[in-house]
């Protein structure tokens, strides 16, 4: 069974067809914080560059990613640090 990072990557690739994607498990840096679990897989950093984000504002981009990952949030994902860009914003 894939770990959470692999599931996040797979879900975001299917939903946003990104030209660039990075998913980093930052859970170790949040040990003892709200939402952290001893087994980890709760806090992630995501860089996503997708044409889907063209013409979308920051809040709408974030909402779209959170919606795509709703199943992960319901199963223990606590927090995402998001960097979401349209291709024309990355030069």
mmCIF file of N, CA, C and O in Angstrom:
data_model
loop_
_atom_site.group_PDB
_atom_site.id
_atom_site.type_symbol
_atom_site.label_atom_id
_atom_site.label_comp_id
_atom_site.label_asym_id
_atom_site.label_seq_id
_atom_site.Cartn_x
_atom_site.Cartn_y
_atom_site.Cartn_z
ATOM 1 N N UNK A 1 0.854 -1.192 0.000
ATOM 2 C CA UNK A 1 0.000 0.000 0.000
ATOM 3 C C UNK A 1 0.892 1.245 0.000
ATOM 4 O O UNK A 1 1.848 1.327 0.764
ATOM 5 N N UNK A 2 0.590 2.209 -0.836
ATOM 6 C CA UNK A 2 1.416 3.422 -0.899
ATOM 7 C C UNK A 2 1.307 4.235 0.392
ATOM 8 O O UNK A 2 0.276 4.235 1.064
ATOM 9 N N UNK A 3 2.398 4.929 0.718
ATOM 10 C CA UNK A 3 2.340 5.806 1.886
ATOM 11 C C UNK A 3 1.588 7.086 1.531
ATOM 12 O O UNK A 3 1.215 7.308 0.379
ATOM 13 N N UNK A 4 1.360 7.919 2.530
ATOM 14 C CA UNK A 4 0.545 9.119 2.309
ATOM 15 C C UNK A 4 1.169 10.050 1.266
ATOM 16 O O UNK A 4 0.471 10.601 0.415
ATOM 17 N N UNK A 5 2.483 10.234 1.298
ATOM 18 C CA UNK A 5 3.132 11.115 0.314
ATOM 19 C C UNK A 5 2.872 10.630 -1.110
ATOM 20 O O UNK A 5 2.600 11.427 -2.006
ATOM 21 N N UNK A 6 2.947 9.315 -1.318
ATOM 22 C CA UNK A 6 2.690 8.756 -2.642
ATOM 23 C C UNK A 6 1.236 8.941 -3.046
ATOM 24 O O UNK A 6 0.941 9.242 -4.207
ATOM 25 N N UNK A 7 0.331 8.781 -2.095
ATOM 26 C CA UNK A 7 -1.096 8.980 -2.399
ATOM 27 C C UNK A 7 -1.379 10.447 -2.716
ATOM 28 O O UNK A 7 -2.151 10.753 -3.638
ATOM 29 N N UNK A 8 -0.775 11.359 -1.957
ATOM 30 C CA UNK A 8 -0.951 12.795 -2.225
ATOM 31 C C UNK A 8 -0.455 13.107 -3.632
ATOM 32 O O UNK A 8 -1.152 13.748 -4.427
ATOM 33 N N UNK A 9 0.748 12.649 -3.945
ATOM 34 C CA UNK A 9 1.325 12.903 -5.275
ATOM 35 C C UNK A 9 0.406 12.349 -6.370
ATOM 36 O O UNK A 9 0.094 13.048 -7.336
ATOM 37 N N UNK A 10 -0.027 11.131 -6.221
ATOM 38 C CA UNK A 10 -0.879 10.497 -7.229
ATOM 39 C C UNK A 10 -2.190 11.253 -7.415
ATOM 40 O O UNK A 10 -2.637 11.496 -8.550
ATOM 41 N N UNK A 11 -2.808 11.650 -6.321
ATOM 42 C CA UNK A 11 -4.073 12.383 -6.386
ATOM 43 C C UNK A 11 -3.887 13.727 -7.078
ATOM 44 O O UNK A 11 -4.680 14.101 -7.953
ATOM 45 N N UNK A 12 -2.838 14.448 -6.712
ATOM 46 C CA UNK A 12 -2.603 15.773 -7.296
ATOM 47 C C UNK A 12 -2.213 15.667 -8.771
ATOM 48 O O UNK A 12 -2.626 16.504 -9.582
ATOM 49 N N UNK A 13 -1.444 14.645 -9.133
ATOM 50 C CA UNK A 13 -1.098 14.457 -10.545
ATOM 51 C C UNK A 13 -2.346 14.183 -11.373
ATOM 52 O O UNK A 13 -2.504 14.743 -12.467
ATOM 53 N N UNK A 14 -3.228 13.350 -10.857
ATOM 54 C CA UNK A 14 -4.451 13.015 -11.600
ATOM 55 C C UNK A 14 -5.376 14.213 -11.727
ATOM 56 O O UNK A 14 -6.013 14.411 -12.768
ATOM 57 N N UNK A 15 -5.451 15.030 -10.697
ATOM 58 C CA UNK A 15 -6.404 16.145 -10.663
ATOM 59 C C UNK A 15 -5.891 17.393 -11.378
ATOM 60 O O UNK A 15 -6.662 18.124 -11.991
ATOM 61 N N UNK A 16 -4.573 17.648 -11.300
ATOM 62 C CA UNK A 16 -4.041 18.926 -11.776
ATOM 63 C C UNK A 16 -3.059 18.823 -12.938
ATOM 64 O O UNK A 16 -2.621 19.854 -13.448
ATOM 65 N N UNK A 17 -2.674 17.636 -13.375
ATOM 66 C CA UNK A 17 -1.713 17.453 -14.481
ATOM 67 C C UNK A 17 -0.554 18.444 -14.378
ATOM 68 O O UNK A 17 -0.325 19.250 -15.286
ATOM 69 N N UNK A 18 0.177 18.405 -13.270
ATOM 70 C CA UNK A 18 1.203 19.418 -13.034
ATOM 71 C C UNK A 18 2.430 19.264 -13.927
ATOM 72 O O UNK A 18 2.787 18.162 -14.333
ATOM 73 N N UNK A 19 3.073 20.394 -14.203
ATOM 74 C CA UNK A 19 4.363 20.368 -14.883
ATOM 75 C C UNK A 19 5.481 20.198 -13.859
ATOM 76 O O UNK A 19 6.590 19.803 -14.202
ATOM 77 N N UNK A 20 5.169 20.488 -12.609
ATOM 78 C CA UNK A 20 6.133 20.300 -11.520
ATOM 79 C C UNK A 20 5.358 19.960 -10.251
ATOM 80 O O UNK A 20 4.319 20.567 -9.962
ATOM 81 N N UNK A 21 5.879 18.989 -9.508
ATOM 82 C CA UNK A 21 5.255 18.618 -8.236
ATOM 83 C C UNK A 21 6.330 18.123 -7.277
ATOM 84 O O UNK A 21 7.234 17.390 -7.676
ATOM 85 N N UNK A 22 6.238 18.569 -6.054
ATOM 86 C CA UNK A 22 7.093 18.091 -4.969
ATOM 87 C C UNK A 22 6.200 17.890 -3.756
ATOM 88 O O UNK A 22 5.409 18.768 -3.422
ATOM 89 N N UNK A 23 6.345 16.746 -3.115
ATOM 90 C CA UNK A 23 5.604 16.450 -1.902
ATOM 91 C C UNK A 23 6.634 16.025 -0.860
ATOM 92 O O UNK A 23 7.357 15.041 -1.066
ATOM 93 N N UNK A 24 6.716 16.773 0.237
ATOM 94 C CA UNK A 24 7.714 16.518 1.272
ATOM 95 C C UNK A 24 7.011 16.290 2.600
ATOM 96 O O UNK A 24 6.203 17.117 3.032
ATOM 97 N N UNK A 25 7.340 15.185 3.251
ATOM 98 C CA UNK A 25 6.794 14.883 4.570
ATOM 99 C C UNK A 25 7.578 15.689 5.608
ATOM 100 O O UNK A 25 8.754 15.435 5.849
ATOM 101 N N UNK A 26 6.937 16.673 6.201
ATOM 102 C CA UNK A 26 7.552 17.528 7.212
ATOM 103 C C UNK A 26 7.108 17.155 8.623
ATOM 104 O O UNK A 26 7.304 17.926 9.558
ATOM 105 N N UNK A 27 6.510 15.988 8.784
ATOM 106 C CA UNK A 27 5.925 15.592 10.063
ATOM 107 C C UNK A 27 6.942 15.601 11.200
ATOM 108 O O UNK A 27 6.611 15.974 12.330
ATOM 109 N N UNK A 28 8.173 15.214 10.910
ATOM 110 C CA UNK A 28 9.193 15.170 11.963
ATOM 111 C C UNK A 28 9.404 16.530 12.627
ATOM 112 O O UNK A 28 9.722 16.606 13.796
ATOM 113 N N UNK A 29 9.209 17.586 11.898
ATOM 114 C CA UNK A 29 9.385 18.930 12.431
ATOM 115 C C UNK A 29 8.210 19.426 13.252
ATOM 116 O O UNK A 29 8.249 20.518 13.798
ATOM 117 N N UNK A 30 7.162 18.614 13.334
ATOM 118 C CA UNK A 30 5.959 19.019 14.060
ATOM 119 C C UNK A 30 5.643 18.092 15.231
ATOM 120 O O UNK A 30 4.549 18.131 15.773
ATOM 121 N N UNK A 31 6.596 17.265 15.605
ATOM 122 C CA UNK A 31 6.393 16.344 16.728
ATOM 123 C C UNK A 31 5.997 17.141 17.970
ATOM 124 O O UNK A 31 6.594 18.173 18.294
ATOM 125 N N UNK A 32 4.948 16.691 18.628
ATOM 126 C CA UNK A 32 4.463 17.370 19.822
ATOM 127 C C UNK A 32 3.476 18.490 19.546
ATOM 128 O O UNK A 32 2.863 19.013 20.462
ATOM 129 N N UNK A 33 3.314 18.867 18.298
ATOM 130 C CA UNK A 33 2.373 19.932 17.937
ATOM 131 C C UNK A 33 0.986 19.348 17.721
ATOM 132 O O UNK A 33 0.806 18.147 17.554
ATOM 133 N N UNK A 34 0.013 20.215 17.657
ATOM 134 C CA UNK A 34 -1.374 19.785 17.400
ATOM 135 C C UNK A 34 -1.450 19.011 16.093
ATOM 136 O O UNK A 34 -0.874 19.414 15.085
ATOM 137 N N UNK A 35 -2.155 17.904 16.131
ATOM 138 C CA UNK A 35 -2.372 17.103 14.938
ATOM 139 C C UNK A 35 -1.250 16.132 14.609
ATOM 140 O O UNK A 35 -1.406 15.289 13.740
ATOM 141 N N UNK A 36 -0.114 16.254 15.285
ATOM 142 C CA UNK A 36 1.007 15.343 15.020
ATOM 143 C C UNK A 36 0.714 13.986 15.636
ATOM 144 O O UNK A 36 0.086 13.884 16.684
ATOM 145 N N UNK A 37 1.182 12.952 14.959
ATOM 146 C CA UNK A 37 1.042 11.586 15.452
ATOM 147 C C UNK A 37 2.426 10.976 15.545
ATOM 148 O O UNK A 37 3.295 11.292 14.724
ATOM 149 N N UNK A 38 2.628 10.076 16.475
ATOM 150 C CA UNK A 38 3.953 9.456 16.609
ATOM 151 C C UNK A 38 4.430 8.769 15.328
ATOM 152 O O UNK A 38 5.613 8.759 15.025
ATOM 153 N N UNK A 39 3.507 8.204 14.565
ATOM 154 C CA UNK A 39 3.879 7.508 13.331
ATOM 155 C C UNK A 39 4.126 8.456 12.157
ATOM 156 O O UNK A 39 4.522 8.043 11.074
ATOM 157 N N UNK A 40 3.887 9.754 12.356
ATOM 158 C CA UNK A 40 4.131 10.737 11.298
ATOM 159 C C UNK A 40 3.031 10.778 10.262
ATOM 160 O O UNK A 40 1.876 10.461 10.548
ATOM 161 N N UNK A 41 3.393 11.206 9.049
ATOM 162 C CA UNK A 41 2.480 11.336 7.906
ATOM 163 C C UNK A 41 1.302 12.267 8.186
ATOM 164 O O UNK A 41 0.171 11.995 7.783
ATOM 165 N N UNK A 42 1.573 13.383 8.871
ATOM 166 C CA UNK A 42 0.508 14.324 9.219
ATOM 167 C C UNK A 42 0.717 15.717 8.631
ATOM 168 O O UNK A 42 -0.248 16.439 8.424
ATOM 169 N N UNK A 43 1.951 16.112 8.392
ATOM 170 C CA UNK A 43 2.280 17.465 7.925
ATOM 171 C C UNK A 43 3.135 17.365 6.657
ATOM 172 O O UNK A 43 4.173 16.694 6.659
ATOM 173 N N UNK A 44 2.716 18.067 5.606
ATOM 174 C CA UNK A 44 3.419 17.992 4.332
ATOM 175 C C UNK A 44 3.607 19.370 3.715
ATOM 176 O O UNK A 44 2.787 20.268 3.905
ATOM 177 N N UNK A 45 4.670 19.488 2.951
ATOM 178 C CA UNK A 45 4.891 20.644 2.101
ATOM 179 C C UNK A 45 4.646 20.217 0.664
ATOM 180 O O UNK A 45 5.094 19.137 0.262
ATOM 181 N N UNK A 46 3.921 21.030 -0.088
ATOM 182 C CA UNK A 46 3.594 20.694 -1.475
ATOM 183 C C UNK A 46 3.908 21.889 -2.370
ATOM 184 O O UNK A 46 3.466 23.010 -2.104
ATOM 185 N N UNK A 47 4.684 21.626 -3.419
ATOM 186 C CA UNK A 47 4.899 22.589 -4.499
ATOM 187 C C UNK A 47 4.199 22.012 -5.712
ATOM 188 O O UNK A 47 4.448 20.854 -6.089
ATOM 189 N N UNK A 48 3.312 22.785 -6.295
ATOM 190 C CA UNK A 48 2.523 22.305 -7.423
ATOM 191 C C UNK A 48 2.427 23.418 -8.465
ATOM 192 O O UNK A 48 1.982 24.524 -8.161
ATOM 193 N N UNK A 49 2.879 23.129 -9.672
ATOM 194 C CA UNK A 49 2.767 24.057 -10.796
ATOM 195 C C UNK A 49 1.837 23.409 -11.809
ATOM 196 O O UNK A 49 2.127 22.319 -12.321
ATOM 197 N N UNK A 50 0.710 24.054 -12.061
ATOM 198 C CA UNK A 50 -0.310 23.448 -12.923
ATOM 199 C C UNK A 50 -1.034 24.508 -13.754
ATOM 200 O O UNK A 50 -1.355 25.586 -13.247
ATOM 201 N N UNK A 51 -1.346 24.171 -15.005
ATOM 202 C CA UNK A 51 -2.135 25.095 -15.827
ATOM 203 C C UNK A 51 -3.549 25.293 -15.273
ATOM 204 O O UNK A 51 -4.194 26.293 -15.574
ATOM 205 N N UNK A 52 -4.012 24.379 -14.446
ATOM 206 C CA UNK A 52 -5.338 24.521 -13.830
ATOM 207 C C UNK A 52 -5.401 25.797 -12.991
ATOM 208 O O UNK A 52 -6.467 26.410 -12.856
ATOM 209 N N UNK A 53 -4.267 26.243 -12.467
ATOM 210 C CA UNK A 53 -4.240 27.415 -11.598
ATOM 211 C C UNK A 53 -4.239 28.747 -12.356
ATOM 212 O O UNK A 53 -4.373 29.804 -11.740
ATOM 213 N N UNK A 54 -4.096 28.709 -13.665
ATOM 214 C CA UNK A 54 -4.112 29.948 -14.452
ATOM 215 C C UNK A 54 -5.448 30.659 -14.250
ATOM 216 O O UNK A 54 -6.516 30.059 -14.402
ATOM 217 N N UNK A 55 -5.389 31.909 -13.892
ATOM 218 C CA UNK A 55 -6.587 32.710 -13.694
ATOM 219 C C UNK A 55 -7.259 32.519 -12.344
ATOM 220 O O UNK A 55 -8.266 33.152 -12.060
ATOM 221 N N UNK A 56 -6.719 31.638 -11.504
ATOM 222 C CA UNK A 56 -7.303 31.396 -10.177
ATOM 223 C C UNK A 56 -6.537 32.195 -9.124
ATOM 224 O O UNK A 56 -5.325 32.338 -9.203
ATOM 225 N N UNK A 57 -7.257 32.676 -8.146
ATOM 226 C CA UNK A 57 -6.636 33.357 -7.020
ATOM 227 C C UNK A 57 -6.042 32.357 -6.035
ATOM 228 O O UNK A 57 -6.295 31.150 -6.115
ATOM 229 N N UNK A 58 -5.274 32.870 -5.100
ATOM 230 C CA UNK A 58 -4.584 32.045 -4.109
ATOM 231 C C UNK A 58 -5.544 31.185 -3.292
ATOM 232 O O UNK A 58 -5.319 29.997 -3.076
ATOM 233 N N UNK A 59 -6.632 31.771 -2.828
ATOM 234 C CA UNK A 59 -7.588 31.043 -1.988
ATOM 235 C C UNK A 59 -8.276 29.942 -2.790
ATOM 236 O O UNK A 59 -8.440 28.808 -2.294
ATOM 237 N N UNK A 60 -8.659 30.225 -4.028
ATOM 238 C CA UNK A 60 -9.309 29.210 -4.857
ATOM 239 C C UNK A 60 -8.362 28.047 -5.161
ATOM 240 O O UNK A 60 -8.787 26.885 -5.195
ATOM 241 N N UNK A 61 -7.088 28.340 -5.360
ATOM 242 C CA UNK A 61 -6.107 27.281 -5.585
ATOM 243 C C UNK A 61 -6.013 26.378 -4.357
ATOM 244 O O UNK A 61 -6.025 25.150 -4.463
ATOM 245 N N UNK A 62 -5.908 27.001 -3.210
ATOM 246 C CA UNK A 62 -5.814 26.249 -1.964
ATOM 247 C C UNK A 62 -7.061 25.396 -1.735
ATOM 248 O O UNK A 62 -6.967 24.217 -1.363
ATOM 249 N N UNK A 63 -8.201 25.969 -1.978
ATOM 250 C CA UNK A 63 -9.459 25.218 -1.817
ATOM 251 C C UNK A 63 -9.499 24.014 -2.747
ATOM 252 O O UNK A 63 -9.957 22.941 -2.366
ATOM 253 N N UNK A 64 -9.045 24.189 -3.973
ATOM 254 C CA UNK A 64 -9.055 23.090 -4.941
ATOM 255 C C UNK A 64 -8.157 21.939 -4.474
ATOM 256 O O UNK A 64 -8.524 20.762 -4.584
ATOM 257 N N UNK A 65 -6.990 22.267 -3.937
ATOM 258 C CA UNK A 65 -6.082 21.230 -3.442
ATOM 259 C C UNK A 65 -6.668 20.545 -2.217
ATOM 260 O O UNK A 65 -6.650 19.316 -2.099
ATOM 261 N N UNK A 66 -7.209 21.334 -1.293
ATOM 262 C CA UNK A 66 -7.816 20.742 -0.095
ATOM 263 C C UNK A 66 -8.995 19.828 -0.466
ATOM 264 O O UNK A 66 -9.169 18.759 0.116
ATOM 265 N N UNK A 67 -9.772 20.248 -1.430
ATOM 266 C CA UNK A 67 -10.898 19.423 -1.889
ATOM 267 C C UNK A 67 -10.386 18.111 -2.487
ATOM 268 O O UNK A 67 -10.934 17.036 -2.211
ATOM 269 N N UNK A 68 -9.341 18.194 -3.289
ATOM 270 C CA UNK A 68 -8.778 16.993 -3.915
ATOM 271 C C UNK A 68 -8.244 16.014 -2.871
ATOM 272 O O UNK A 68 -8.271 14.799 -3.073
ATOM 273 N N UNK A 69 -7.777 16.545 -1.748
ATOM 274 C CA UNK A 69 -7.170 15.706 -0.715
ATOM 275 C C UNK A 69 -8.090 15.467 0.478
ATOM 276 O O UNK A 69 -7.638 15.074 1.555
ATOM 277 N N UNK A 70 -9.381 15.657 0.298
ATOM 278 C CA UNK A 70 -10.346 15.494 1.400
ATOM 279 C C UNK A 70 -10.235 14.123 2.062
ATOM 280 O O UNK A 70 -10.293 14.015 3.296
ATOM 281 N N UNK A 71 -10.046 13.073 1.286
ATOM 282 C CA UNK A 71 -9.938 11.728 1.866
ATOM 283 C C UNK A 71 -8.711 11.610 2.763
ATOM 284 O O UNK A 71 -8.752 10.940 3.798
ATOM 285 N N UNK A 72 -7.627 12.274 2.383
ATOM 286 C CA UNK A 72 -6.419 12.234 3.218
ATOM 287 C C UNK A 72 -6.636 13.003 4.523
ATOM 288 O O UNK A 72 -6.211 12.556 5.592
ATOM 289 N N UNK A 73 -7.313 14.139 4.432
ATOM 290 C CA UNK A 73 -7.601 14.902 5.653
ATOM 291 C C UNK A 73 -8.497 14.098 6.598
ATOM 292 O O UNK A 73 -8.332 14.154 7.807
ATOM 293 N N UNK A 74 -9.413 13.343 6.044
ATOM 294 C CA UNK A 74 -10.314 12.569 6.900
ATOM 295 C C UNK A 74 -9.637 11.338 7.500
ATOM 296 O O UNK A 74 -10.193 10.709 8.388
ATOM 297 N N UNK A 75 -8.438 11.024 7.015
ATOM 298 C CA UNK A 75 -7.734 9.844 7.535
ATOM 299 C C UNK A 75 -6.411 10.180 8.218
ATOM 300 O O UNK A 75 -5.534 9.333 8.309
ATOM 301 N N UNK A 76 -6.264 11.427 8.690
ATOM 302 C CA UNK A 76 -5.095 11.748 9.503
ATOM 303 C C UNK A 76 -4.183 12.845 9.002
ATOM 304 O O UNK A 76 -3.322 13.301 9.756
ATOM 305 N N UNK A 77 -4.310 13.269 7.746
ATOM 306 C CA UNK A 77 -3.525 14.411 7.282
ATOM 307 C C UNK A 77 -3.980 15.630 8.066
ATOM 308 O O UNK A 77 -5.175 15.894 8.182
ATOM 309 N N UNK A 78 -3.027 16.362 8.641
ATOM 310 C CA UNK A 78 -3.387 17.492 9.492
ATOM 311 C C UNK A 78 -3.121 18.841 8.824
ATOM 312 O O UNK A 78 -3.921 19.763 8.970
ATOM 313 N N UNK A 79 -1.992 18.966 8.123
ATOM 314 C CA UNK A 79 -1.634 20.290 7.608
ATOM 315 C C UNK A 79 -0.822 20.191 6.322
ATOM 316 O O UNK A 79 -0.029 19.272 6.138
ATOM 317 N N UNK A 80 -1.024 21.189 5.468
ATOM 318 C CA UNK A 80 -0.263 21.332 4.229
ATOM 319 C C UNK A 80 0.330 22.726 4.172
ATOM 320 O O UNK A 80 -0.364 23.710 4.440
ATOM 321 N N UNK A 81 1.596 22.812 3.799
ATOM 322 C CA UNK A 81 2.213 24.085 3.448
ATOM 323 C C UNK A 81 2.248 24.096 1.927
ATOM 324 O O UNK A 81 2.950 23.295 1.311
ATOM 325 N N UNK A 82 1.449 24.961 1.321
ATOM 326 C CA UNK A 82 1.241 24.928 -0.129
ATOM 327 C C UNK A 82 1.953 26.063 -0.854
ATOM 328 O O UNK A 82 1.866 27.218 -0.458
ATOM 329 N N UNK A 83 2.621 25.701 -1.945
ATOM 330 C CA UNK A 83 3.123 26.660 -2.918
ATOM 331 C C UNK A 83 2.473 26.250 -4.233
ATOM 332 O O UNK A 83 2.795 25.196 -4.787
ATOM 333 N N UNK A 84 1.523 27.051 -4.694
ATOM 334 C CA UNK A 84 0.708 26.713 -5.858
ATOM 335 C C UNK A 84 0.875 27.798 -6.915
ATOM 336 O O UNK A 84 0.578 28.962 -6.665
ATOM 337 N N UNK A 85 1.352 27.394 -8.093
ATOM 338 C CA UNK A 85 1.643 28.350 -9.150
ATOM 339 C C UNK A 85 1.079 27.886 -10.488
ATOM 340 O O UNK A 85 0.998 26.700 -10.769
ATOM 341 N N UNK A 86 0.732 28.851 -11.333
ATOM 342 C CA UNK A 86 0.421 28.586 -12.732
ATOM 343 C C UNK A 86 1.755 28.594 -13.490
ATOM 344 O O UNK A 86 2.713 29.240 -13.055
ATOM 345 N N UNK A 87 1.848 27.900 -14.616
ATOM 346 C CA UNK A 87 3.117 27.844 -15.367
ATOM 347 C C UNK A 87 3.678 29.223 -15.704
ATOM 348 O O UNK A 87 4.898 29.421 -15.649
ATOM 349 N N UNK A 88 2.819 30.169 -16.035
ATOM 350 C CA UNK A 88 3.315 31.498 -16.404
ATOM 351 C C UNK A 88 3.911 32.269 -15.221
ATOM 352 O O UNK A 88 4.573 33.287 -15.401
ATOM 353 N N UNK A 89 3.695 31.784 -14.015
ATOM 354 C CA UNK A 89 4.258 32.426 -12.821
ATOM 355 C C UNK A 89 5.637 31.871 -12.461
ATOM 356 O O UNK A 89 6.278 32.363 -11.547
ATOM 357 N N UNK A 90 6.063 30.847 -13.185
ATOM 358 C CA UNK A 90 7.359 30.223 -12.935
ATOM 359 C C UNK A 90 8.211 30.432 -14.175
ATOM 360 O O UNK A 90 7.975 29.813 -15.204
ATOM 361 N N UNK A 91 9.152 31.328 -14.063
ATOM 362 C CA UNK A 91 9.988 31.622 -15.234
ATOM 363 C C UNK A 91 11.447 31.436 -14.920
ATOM 364 O O UNK A 91 11.881 31.455 -13.828
#
